[in-house]
Short mmCIF file of C-alpha atoms and ligand atoms in Angstrom, two decimals:
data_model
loop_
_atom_site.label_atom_id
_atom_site.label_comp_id
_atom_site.label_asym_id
_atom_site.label_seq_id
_atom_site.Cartn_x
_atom_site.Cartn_y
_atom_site.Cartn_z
CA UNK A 1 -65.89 -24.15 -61.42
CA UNK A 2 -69.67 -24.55 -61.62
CA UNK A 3 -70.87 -27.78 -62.44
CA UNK A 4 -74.13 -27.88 -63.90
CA UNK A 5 -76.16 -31.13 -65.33
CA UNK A 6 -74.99 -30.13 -68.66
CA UNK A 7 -71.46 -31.00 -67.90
CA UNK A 8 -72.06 -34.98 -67.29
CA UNK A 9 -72.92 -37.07 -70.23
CA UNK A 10 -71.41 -40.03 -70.06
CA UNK A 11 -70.10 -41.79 -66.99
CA UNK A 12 -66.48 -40.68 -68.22
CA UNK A 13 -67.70 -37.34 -67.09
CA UNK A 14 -67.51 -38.06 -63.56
CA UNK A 15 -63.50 -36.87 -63.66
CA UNK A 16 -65.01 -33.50 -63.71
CA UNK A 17 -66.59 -33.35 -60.57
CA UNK A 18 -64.52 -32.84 -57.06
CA UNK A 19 -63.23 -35.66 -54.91
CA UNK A 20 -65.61 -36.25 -51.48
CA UNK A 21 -63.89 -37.03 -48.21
CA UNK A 22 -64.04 -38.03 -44.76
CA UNK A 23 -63.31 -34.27 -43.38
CA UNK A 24 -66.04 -33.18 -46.12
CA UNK A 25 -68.81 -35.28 -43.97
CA UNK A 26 -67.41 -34.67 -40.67
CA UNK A 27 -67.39 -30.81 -41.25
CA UNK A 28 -71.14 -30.82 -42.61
CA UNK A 29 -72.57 -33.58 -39.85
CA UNK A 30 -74.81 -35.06 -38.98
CA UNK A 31 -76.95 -33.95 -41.64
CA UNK A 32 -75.37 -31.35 -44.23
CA UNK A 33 -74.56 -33.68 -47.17
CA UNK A 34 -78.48 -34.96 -46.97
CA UNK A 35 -80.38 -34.29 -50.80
CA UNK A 36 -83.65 -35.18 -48.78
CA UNK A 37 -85.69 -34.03 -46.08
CA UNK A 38 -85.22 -36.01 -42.78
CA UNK A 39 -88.35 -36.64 -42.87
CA UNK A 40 -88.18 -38.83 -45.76
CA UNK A 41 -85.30 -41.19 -44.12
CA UNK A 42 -86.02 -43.94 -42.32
CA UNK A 43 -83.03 -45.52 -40.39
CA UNK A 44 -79.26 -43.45 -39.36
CA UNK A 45 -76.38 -45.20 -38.73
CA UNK A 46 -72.74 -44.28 -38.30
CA UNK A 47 -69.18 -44.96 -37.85
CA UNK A 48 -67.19 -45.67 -34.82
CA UNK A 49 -65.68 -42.03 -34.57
CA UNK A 50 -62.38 -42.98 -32.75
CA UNK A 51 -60.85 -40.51 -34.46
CA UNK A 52 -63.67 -37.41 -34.66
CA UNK A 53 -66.57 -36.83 -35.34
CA UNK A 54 -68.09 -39.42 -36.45
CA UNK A 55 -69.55 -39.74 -40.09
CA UNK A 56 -73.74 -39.99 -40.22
CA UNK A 57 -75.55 -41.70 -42.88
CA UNK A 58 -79.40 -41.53 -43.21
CA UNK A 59 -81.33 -44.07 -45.45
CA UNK A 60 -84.81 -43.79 -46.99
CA UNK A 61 -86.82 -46.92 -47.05
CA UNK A 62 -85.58 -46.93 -50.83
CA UNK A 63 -81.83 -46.89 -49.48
CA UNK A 64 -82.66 -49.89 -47.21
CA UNK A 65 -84.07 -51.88 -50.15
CA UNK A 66 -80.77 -51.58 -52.09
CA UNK A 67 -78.79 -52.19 -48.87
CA UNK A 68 -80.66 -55.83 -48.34
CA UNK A 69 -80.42 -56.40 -52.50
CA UNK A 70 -76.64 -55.95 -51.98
CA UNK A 71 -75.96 -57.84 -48.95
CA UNK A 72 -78.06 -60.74 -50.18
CA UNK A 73 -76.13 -60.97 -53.26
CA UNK A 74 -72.93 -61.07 -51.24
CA UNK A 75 -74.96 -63.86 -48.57
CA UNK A 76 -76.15 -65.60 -51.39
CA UNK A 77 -72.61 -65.72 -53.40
CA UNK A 78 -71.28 -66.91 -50.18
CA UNK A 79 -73.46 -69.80 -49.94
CA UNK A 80 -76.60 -68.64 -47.66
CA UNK A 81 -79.88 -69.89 -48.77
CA UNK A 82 -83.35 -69.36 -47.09
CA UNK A 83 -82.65 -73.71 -45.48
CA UNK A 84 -79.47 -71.91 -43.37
CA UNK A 85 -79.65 -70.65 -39.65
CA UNK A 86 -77.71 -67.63 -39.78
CA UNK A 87 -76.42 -66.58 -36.78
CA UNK A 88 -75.16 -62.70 -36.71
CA UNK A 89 -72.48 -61.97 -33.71
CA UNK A 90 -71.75 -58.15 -34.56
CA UNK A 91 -73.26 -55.53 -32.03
CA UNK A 92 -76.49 -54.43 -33.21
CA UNK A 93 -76.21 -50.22 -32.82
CA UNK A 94 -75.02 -47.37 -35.30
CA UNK A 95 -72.19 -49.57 -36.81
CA UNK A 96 -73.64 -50.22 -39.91
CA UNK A 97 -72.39 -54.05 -39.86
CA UNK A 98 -75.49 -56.04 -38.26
CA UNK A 99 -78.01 -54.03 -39.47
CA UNK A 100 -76.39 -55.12 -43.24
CA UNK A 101 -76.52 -58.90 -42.45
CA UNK A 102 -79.39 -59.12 -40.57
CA UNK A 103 -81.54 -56.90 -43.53
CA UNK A 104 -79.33 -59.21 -46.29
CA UNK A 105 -80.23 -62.65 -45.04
CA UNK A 106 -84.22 -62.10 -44.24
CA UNK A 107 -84.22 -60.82 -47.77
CA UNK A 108 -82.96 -64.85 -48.85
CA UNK A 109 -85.37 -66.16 -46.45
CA UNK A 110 -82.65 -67.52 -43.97
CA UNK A 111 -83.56 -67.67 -40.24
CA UNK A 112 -81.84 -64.81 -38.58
CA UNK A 113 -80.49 -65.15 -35.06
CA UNK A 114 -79.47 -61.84 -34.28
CA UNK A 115 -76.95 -62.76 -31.35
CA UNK A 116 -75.42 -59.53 -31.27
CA UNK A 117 -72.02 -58.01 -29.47
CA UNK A 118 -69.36 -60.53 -27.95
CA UNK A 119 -70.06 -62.50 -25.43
CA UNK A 120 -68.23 -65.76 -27.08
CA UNK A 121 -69.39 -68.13 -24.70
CA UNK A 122 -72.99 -67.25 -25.46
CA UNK A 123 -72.11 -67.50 -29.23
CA UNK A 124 -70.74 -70.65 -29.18
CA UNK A 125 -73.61 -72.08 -26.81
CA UNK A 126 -76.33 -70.25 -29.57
CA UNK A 127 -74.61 -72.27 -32.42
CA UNK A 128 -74.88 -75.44 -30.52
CA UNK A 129 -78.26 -75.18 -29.56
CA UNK A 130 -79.90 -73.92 -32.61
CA UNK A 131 -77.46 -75.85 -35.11
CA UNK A 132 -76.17 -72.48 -36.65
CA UNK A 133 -74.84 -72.87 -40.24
CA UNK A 134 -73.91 -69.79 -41.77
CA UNK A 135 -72.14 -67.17 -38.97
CA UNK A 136 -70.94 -63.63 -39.92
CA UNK A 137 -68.63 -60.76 -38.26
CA UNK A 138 -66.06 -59.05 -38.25
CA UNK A 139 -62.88 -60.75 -39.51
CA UNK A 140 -60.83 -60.86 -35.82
CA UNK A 141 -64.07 -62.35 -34.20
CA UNK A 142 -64.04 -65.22 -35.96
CA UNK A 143 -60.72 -66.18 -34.59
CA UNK A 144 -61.35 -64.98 -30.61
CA UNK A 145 -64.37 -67.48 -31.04
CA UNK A 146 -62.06 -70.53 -32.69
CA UNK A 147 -59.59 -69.42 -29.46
CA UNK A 148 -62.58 -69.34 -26.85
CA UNK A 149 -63.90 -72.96 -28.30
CA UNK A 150 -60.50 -74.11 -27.50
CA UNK A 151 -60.38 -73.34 -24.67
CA UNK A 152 -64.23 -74.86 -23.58
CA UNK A 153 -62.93 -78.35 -25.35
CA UNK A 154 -65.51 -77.29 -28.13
CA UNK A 155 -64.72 -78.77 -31.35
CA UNK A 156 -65.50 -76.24 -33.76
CA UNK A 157 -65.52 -79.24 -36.28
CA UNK A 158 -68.56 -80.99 -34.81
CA UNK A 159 -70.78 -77.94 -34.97
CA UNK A 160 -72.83 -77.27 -37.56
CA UNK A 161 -71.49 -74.00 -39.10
CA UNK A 162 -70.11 -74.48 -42.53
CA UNK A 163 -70.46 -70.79 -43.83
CA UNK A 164 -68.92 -67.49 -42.70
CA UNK A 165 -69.01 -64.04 -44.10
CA UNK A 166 -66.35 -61.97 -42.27
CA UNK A 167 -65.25 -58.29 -43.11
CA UNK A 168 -64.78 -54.42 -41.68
CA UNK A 169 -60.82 -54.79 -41.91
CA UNK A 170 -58.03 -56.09 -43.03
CA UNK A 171 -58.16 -59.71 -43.80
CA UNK A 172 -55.18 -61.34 -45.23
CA UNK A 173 -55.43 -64.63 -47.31
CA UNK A 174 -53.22 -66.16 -44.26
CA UNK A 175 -55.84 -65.62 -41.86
CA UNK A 176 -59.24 -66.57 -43.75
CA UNK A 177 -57.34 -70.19 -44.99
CA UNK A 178 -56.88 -70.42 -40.56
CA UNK A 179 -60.50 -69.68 -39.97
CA UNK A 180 -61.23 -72.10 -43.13
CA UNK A 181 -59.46 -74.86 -41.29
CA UNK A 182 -60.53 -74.23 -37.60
CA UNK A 183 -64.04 -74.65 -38.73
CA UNK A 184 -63.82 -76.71 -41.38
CA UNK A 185 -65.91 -73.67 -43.22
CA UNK A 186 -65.80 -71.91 -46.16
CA UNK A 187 -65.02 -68.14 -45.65
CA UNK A 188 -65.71 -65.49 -47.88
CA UNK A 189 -64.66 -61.65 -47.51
CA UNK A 190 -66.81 -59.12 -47.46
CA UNK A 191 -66.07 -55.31 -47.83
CA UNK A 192 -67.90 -52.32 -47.19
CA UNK A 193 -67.78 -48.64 -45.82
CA UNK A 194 -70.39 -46.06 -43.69
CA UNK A 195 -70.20 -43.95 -46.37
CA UNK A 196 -71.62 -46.28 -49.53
CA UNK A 197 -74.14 -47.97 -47.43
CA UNK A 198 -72.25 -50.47 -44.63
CA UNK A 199 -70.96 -54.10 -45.95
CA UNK A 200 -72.29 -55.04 -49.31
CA UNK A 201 -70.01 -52.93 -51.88
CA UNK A 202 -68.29 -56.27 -52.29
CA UNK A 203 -67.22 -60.20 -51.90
CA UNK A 204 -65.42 -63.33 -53.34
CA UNK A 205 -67.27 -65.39 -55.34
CA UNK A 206 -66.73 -69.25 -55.05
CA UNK A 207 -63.52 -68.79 -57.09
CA UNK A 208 -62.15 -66.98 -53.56
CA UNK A 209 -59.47 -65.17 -56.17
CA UNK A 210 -61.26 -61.52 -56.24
CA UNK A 211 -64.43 -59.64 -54.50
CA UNK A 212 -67.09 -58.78 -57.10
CA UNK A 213 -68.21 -54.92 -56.59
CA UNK A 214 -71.55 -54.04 -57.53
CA UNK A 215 -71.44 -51.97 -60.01
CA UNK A 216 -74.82 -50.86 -60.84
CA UNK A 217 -74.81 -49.65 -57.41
CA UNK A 218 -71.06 -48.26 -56.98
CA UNK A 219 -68.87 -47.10 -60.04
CA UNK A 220 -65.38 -47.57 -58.99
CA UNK A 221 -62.72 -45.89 -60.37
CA UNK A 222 -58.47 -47.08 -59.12
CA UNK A 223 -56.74 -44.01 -58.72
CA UNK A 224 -53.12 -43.73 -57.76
CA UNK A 225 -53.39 -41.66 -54.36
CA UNK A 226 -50.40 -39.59 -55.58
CA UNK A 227 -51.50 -37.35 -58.63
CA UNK A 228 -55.50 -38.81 -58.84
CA UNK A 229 -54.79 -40.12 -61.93
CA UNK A 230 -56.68 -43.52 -63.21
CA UNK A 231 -54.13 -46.29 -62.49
CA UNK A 232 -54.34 -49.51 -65.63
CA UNK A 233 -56.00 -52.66 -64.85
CA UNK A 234 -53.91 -55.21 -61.98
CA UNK A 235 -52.06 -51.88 -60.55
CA UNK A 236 -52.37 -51.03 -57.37
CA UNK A 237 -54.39 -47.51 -56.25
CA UNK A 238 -56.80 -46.59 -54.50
CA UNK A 239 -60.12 -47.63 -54.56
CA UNK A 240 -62.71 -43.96 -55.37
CA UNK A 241 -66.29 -44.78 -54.91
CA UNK A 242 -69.67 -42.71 -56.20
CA UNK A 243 -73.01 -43.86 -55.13
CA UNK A 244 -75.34 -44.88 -58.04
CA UNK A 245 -78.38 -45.29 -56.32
CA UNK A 246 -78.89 -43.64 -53.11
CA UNK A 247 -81.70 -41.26 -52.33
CA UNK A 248 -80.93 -39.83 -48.55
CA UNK A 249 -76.95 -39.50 -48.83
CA UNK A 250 -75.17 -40.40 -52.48
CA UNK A 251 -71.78 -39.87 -52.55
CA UNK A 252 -69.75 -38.28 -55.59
CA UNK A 253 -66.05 -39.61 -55.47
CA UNK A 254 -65.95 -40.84 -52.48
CA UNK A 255 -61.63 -41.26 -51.61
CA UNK A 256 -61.97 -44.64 -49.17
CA UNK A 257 -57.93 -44.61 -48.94
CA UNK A 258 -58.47 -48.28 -49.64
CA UNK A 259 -55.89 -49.59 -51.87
CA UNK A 260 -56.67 -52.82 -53.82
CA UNK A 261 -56.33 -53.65 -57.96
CA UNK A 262 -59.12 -54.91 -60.12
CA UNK A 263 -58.31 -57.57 -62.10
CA UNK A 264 -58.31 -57.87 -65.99
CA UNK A 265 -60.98 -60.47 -66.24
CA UNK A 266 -63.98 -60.11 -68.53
CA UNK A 267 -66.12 -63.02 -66.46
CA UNK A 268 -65.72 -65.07 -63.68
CA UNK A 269 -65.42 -68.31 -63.91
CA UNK A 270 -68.28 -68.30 -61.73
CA UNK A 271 -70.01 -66.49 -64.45
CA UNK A 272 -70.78 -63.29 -62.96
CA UNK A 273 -69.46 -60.22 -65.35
CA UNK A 274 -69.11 -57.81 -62.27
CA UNK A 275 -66.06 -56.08 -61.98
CA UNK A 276 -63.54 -57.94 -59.44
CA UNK A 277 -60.98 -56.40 -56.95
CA UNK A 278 -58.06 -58.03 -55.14
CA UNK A 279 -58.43 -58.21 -51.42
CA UNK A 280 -57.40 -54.66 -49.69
CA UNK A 281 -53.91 -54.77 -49.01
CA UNK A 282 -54.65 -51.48 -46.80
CA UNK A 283 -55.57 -48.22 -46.22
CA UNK A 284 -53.44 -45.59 -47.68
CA UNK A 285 -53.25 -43.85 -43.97
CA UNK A 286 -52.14 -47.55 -42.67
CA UNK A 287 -49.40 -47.54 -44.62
CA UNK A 288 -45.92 -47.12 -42.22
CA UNK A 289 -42.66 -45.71 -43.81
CA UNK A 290 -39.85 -47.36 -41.27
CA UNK A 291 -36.63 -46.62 -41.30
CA UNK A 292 -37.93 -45.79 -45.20
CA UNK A 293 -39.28 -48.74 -46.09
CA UNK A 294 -43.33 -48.41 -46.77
CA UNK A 295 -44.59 -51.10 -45.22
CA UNK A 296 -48.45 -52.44 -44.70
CA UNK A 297 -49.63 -54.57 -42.04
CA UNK A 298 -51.17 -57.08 -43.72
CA UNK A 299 -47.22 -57.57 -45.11
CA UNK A 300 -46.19 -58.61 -41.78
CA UNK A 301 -49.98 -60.79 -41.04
CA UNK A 302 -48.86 -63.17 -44.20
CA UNK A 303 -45.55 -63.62 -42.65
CA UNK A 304 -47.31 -64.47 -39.49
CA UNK A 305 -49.97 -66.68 -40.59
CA UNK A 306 -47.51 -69.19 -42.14
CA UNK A 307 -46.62 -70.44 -38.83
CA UNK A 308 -49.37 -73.11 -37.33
CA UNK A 309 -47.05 -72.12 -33.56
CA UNK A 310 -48.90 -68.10 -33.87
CA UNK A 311 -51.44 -67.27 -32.45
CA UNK A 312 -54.19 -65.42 -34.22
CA UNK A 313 -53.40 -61.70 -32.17
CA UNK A 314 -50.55 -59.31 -33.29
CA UNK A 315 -49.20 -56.12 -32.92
CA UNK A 316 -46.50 -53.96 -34.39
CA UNK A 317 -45.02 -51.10 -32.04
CA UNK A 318 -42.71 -48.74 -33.14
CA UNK A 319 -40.94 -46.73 -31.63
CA UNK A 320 -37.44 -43.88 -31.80
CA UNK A 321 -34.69 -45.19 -30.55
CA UNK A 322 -32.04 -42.95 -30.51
CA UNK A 323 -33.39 -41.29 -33.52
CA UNK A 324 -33.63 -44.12 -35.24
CA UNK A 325 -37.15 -46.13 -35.95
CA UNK A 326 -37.73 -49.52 -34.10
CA UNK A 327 -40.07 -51.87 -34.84
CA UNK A 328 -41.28 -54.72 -32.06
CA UNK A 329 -43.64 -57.14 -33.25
CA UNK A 330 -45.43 -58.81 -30.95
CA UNK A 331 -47.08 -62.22 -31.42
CA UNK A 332 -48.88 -64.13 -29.41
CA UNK A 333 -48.22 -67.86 -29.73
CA UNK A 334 -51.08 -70.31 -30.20
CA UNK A 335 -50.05 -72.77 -27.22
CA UNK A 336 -47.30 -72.01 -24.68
CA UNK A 337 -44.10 -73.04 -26.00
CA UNK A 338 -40.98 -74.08 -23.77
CA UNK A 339 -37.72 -71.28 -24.38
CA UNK A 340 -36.26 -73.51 -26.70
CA UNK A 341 -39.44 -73.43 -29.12
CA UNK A 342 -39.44 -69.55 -27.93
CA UNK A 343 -36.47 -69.05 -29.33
CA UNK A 344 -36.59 -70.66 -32.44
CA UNK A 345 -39.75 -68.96 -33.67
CA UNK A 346 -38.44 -65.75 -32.66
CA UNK A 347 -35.12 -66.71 -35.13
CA UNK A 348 -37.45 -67.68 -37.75
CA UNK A 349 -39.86 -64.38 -37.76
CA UNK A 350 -37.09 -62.29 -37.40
CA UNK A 351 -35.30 -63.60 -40.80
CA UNK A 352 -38.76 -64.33 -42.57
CA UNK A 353 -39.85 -60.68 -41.66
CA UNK A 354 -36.35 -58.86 -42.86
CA UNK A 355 -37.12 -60.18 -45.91
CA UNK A 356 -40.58 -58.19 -46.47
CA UNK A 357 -38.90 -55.04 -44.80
CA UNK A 358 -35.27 -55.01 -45.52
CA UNK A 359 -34.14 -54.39 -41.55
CA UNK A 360 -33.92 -56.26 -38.14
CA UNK A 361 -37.29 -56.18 -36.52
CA UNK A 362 -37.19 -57.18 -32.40
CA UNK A 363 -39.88 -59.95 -32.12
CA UNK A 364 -41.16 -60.59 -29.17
CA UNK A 365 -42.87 -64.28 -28.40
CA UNK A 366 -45.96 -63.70 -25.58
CA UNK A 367 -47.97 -66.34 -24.05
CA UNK A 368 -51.48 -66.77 -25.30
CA UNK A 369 -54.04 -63.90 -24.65
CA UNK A 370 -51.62 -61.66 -23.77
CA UNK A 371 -52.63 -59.25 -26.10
CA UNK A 372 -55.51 -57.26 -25.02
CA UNK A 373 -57.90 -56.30 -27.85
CA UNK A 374 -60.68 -53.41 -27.58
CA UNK A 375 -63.22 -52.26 -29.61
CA UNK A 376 -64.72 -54.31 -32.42
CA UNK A 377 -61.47 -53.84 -35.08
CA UNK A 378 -58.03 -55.68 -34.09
CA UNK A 379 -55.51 -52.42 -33.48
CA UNK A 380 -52.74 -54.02 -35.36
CA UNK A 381 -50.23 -50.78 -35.11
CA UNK A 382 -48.99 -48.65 -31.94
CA UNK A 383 -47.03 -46.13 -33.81
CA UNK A 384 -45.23 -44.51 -30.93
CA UNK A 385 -43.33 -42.22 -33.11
CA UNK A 386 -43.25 -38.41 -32.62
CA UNK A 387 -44.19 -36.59 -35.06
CA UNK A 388 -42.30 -33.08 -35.70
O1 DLL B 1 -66.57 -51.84 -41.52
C1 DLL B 1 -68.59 -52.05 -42.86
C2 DLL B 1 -68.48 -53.52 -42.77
C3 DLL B 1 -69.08 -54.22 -41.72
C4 DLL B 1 -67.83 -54.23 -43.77
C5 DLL B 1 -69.02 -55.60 -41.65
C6 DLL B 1 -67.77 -55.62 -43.74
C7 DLL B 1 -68.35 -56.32 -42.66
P1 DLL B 1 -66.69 -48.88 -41.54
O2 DLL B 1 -66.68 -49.06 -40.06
O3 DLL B 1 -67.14 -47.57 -42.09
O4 DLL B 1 -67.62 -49.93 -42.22
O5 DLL B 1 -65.21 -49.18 -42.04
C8 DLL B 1 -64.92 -49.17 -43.41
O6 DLL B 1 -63.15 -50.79 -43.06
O7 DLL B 1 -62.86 -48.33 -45.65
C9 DLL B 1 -61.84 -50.49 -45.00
O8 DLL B 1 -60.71 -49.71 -44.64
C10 DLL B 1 -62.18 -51.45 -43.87
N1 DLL B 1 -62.76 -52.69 -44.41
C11 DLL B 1 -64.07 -53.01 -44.53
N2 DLL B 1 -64.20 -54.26 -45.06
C12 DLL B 1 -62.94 -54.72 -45.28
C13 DLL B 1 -62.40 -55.93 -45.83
C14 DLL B 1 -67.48 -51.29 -42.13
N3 DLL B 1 -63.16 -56.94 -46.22
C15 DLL B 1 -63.46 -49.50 -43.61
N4 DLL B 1 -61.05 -56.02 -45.93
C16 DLL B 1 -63.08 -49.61 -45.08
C17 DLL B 1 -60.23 -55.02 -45.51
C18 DLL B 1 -62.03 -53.72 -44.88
N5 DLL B 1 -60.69 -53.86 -44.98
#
């Protein structure tokens, strides 16, 4: 069908138009889904591209101003004023992330240390030095730097950060109230996505009990990933976004496989009326059916986070065992523990963990930093499985 400007009226309308998705940009890149010249955009970035080709987004100067607007209302509604030192440890390239921040907090006025990729030595040092207050990142990094502190004898309590942003995957409730208490910090969530702009679609207010999405920016609509039809208010489905506002790339429909549920609530008690989503529980294409039970990670990271004896690094590896699925988690444990202690936690996972998935899981206690992590997103899931 041939959609023509006559067609959309009303923001209702939008359920006429065709769904965008990540194979849609990857088969027109870099630049077929641009509605401006090049010459017209200022800045590209793009996504990791682990798995393809990876998706390019060009901005204009206008697209830049809405990015900063966006990320400074999610600094700002995390506590960053222009008296912070921000200090911004995400690698400074095409991922979108600390191009977001850095743009975000200049717009508030903060100072900007733009510390960039790893190094957590450095980082820590940097936040020492300059009396950091406010510290960003992606949601994993803020616990590699609570475990490398350790480690130096650095009390994370004695420094001067009481402010982090973290986002870019998932990021349970279990694991921001651990960063909350290794830094004695407050920790807000921030979500976001290449395709709408980088972080800013989203972010808890004080209330930490939802992320407000900005909506004259984004229009959201919950779809159940099944049939694409509009799921009600507090059910889970999966979060379609449209671009409101962009000039170089907007977006119609946009399927992030993101699966969250907004919440029936007029205003915040913060007193902001913006539409607020639960925390993503996942991506649709994260989601594991073992042995037939469907199964997210972040199911298994609340179990895990519970327990003050592990360690902040995971995995889940599954395997066929004589045709039948087997799951191994493995956890690293925050100190070493004698066999005894081993052996207990392993007893207590293993029952605590049946109950979220119905079978036996193997668990597998390892000494700290065993678990090698690469690339800037924890790999939470080695599905070993083949496929027919
Ligand atoms: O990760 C943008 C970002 C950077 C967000 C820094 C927040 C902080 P992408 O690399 O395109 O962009 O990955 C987007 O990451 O569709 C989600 O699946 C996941 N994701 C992002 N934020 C969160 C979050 C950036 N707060 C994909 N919680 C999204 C859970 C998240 N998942």
């Amino acid at each position: 069908m041939k959609i023509t400007a006559d067609y959309i009226n009303t923001l209702n309308d939008i359920e006429k138009l065709p769904f965008t998705t990540k194979n849609d940009l990857r088969d027109n890149a870099p630049f077929g889904f641009l509605t401006t010249s090049l010459e017209k955009c200022s800045e590209l970035h793009a996504s990791s591209g682990t798995t393809g080709i990876p998706v390019t987004v060009c901005y204009t100067p206008n697209d830049i101003d809405v990015w900063s607007e966006v990320m400074a209302r999610c600094l700002s509604m995390s506590g960053l004023t222009k008296k912070d030192v921000f200090q911004n440890p995400i690698p400074y390239g095409t991922f979108t992330g600390a191009f977001g921040f850095h743009y975000g907090a200049q717009k508030i006025g903060a100072l900007v240390i733009p510390s960039g990729q790893g190094q957590s030595e450095r980082q820590l040092k940097l936040m020492k030095y300059y009396g950091t207050t406010f510290i960003s990142g992606v949601a994993s990094y803020a616990t590699r730097l609570s475990q490398v502190a350790e480690e130096l004898g650095i009390d994370l309590k004695k420094l001067e950060v009481r402010n982090g942003l973290f986002g870019a995957e998932m990021f349970t409730i279990g694991l921001k109230n651990r960063i909350m208490d290794s830094w004695n910090m407050d920790v807000h969530d921030i979500y976001g996505l290449t395709e709408m702009c980088g972080p800013g679609v989203s972010t808890d207010c004080d209330q930490h009990n939802g992320l407000h999405l900005w909506e004259d920016h984004f229009l959201l609509e919950f779809l159940d990933p099944k049939n694409l039809e509009p799921v009600d208010l507090e059910v889970e489905g999966e979060m379609v976004l449209t671009t409101l506002t962009k000039e170089g790339m907007p977006i119609l429909r946009y399927r992030t496989r993101d699966i969250a549920k907004i919440y029936d609530q007029k205003i915040c008690e913060c007193g902001r009326t913006h539409i607020k989503h639960s925390t993503i529980k996942g991506r649709s294409d994260d989601m594991l059916i073992i042995r037939g039970t469907n199964i997210y990670p972040g199911q298994i990271e609340s179990v895990l986070m519970k327990y003050p004896e592990v360690g902040n690094n995971w995995r889940m590896i599954i395997n066929t065992e004589k045709q039948v699925d087997q799951l191994t988690v493995e956890v690293e444990s925050k100190l070493s523990l004698s066999q005894m202690e081993s052996m207990e936690l392993e007893e207590n996972l293993k029952k605590d963990i049946k109950s979220v998935l119905v079978f036996n899981p193997k668990i597998l206690i390892l000494q700290p930093k065993s678990i090698v992590q690469e690339g800037l997103k924890a790999k939470r899931v080695i599905d070993n499985r083949k496929r027919e």
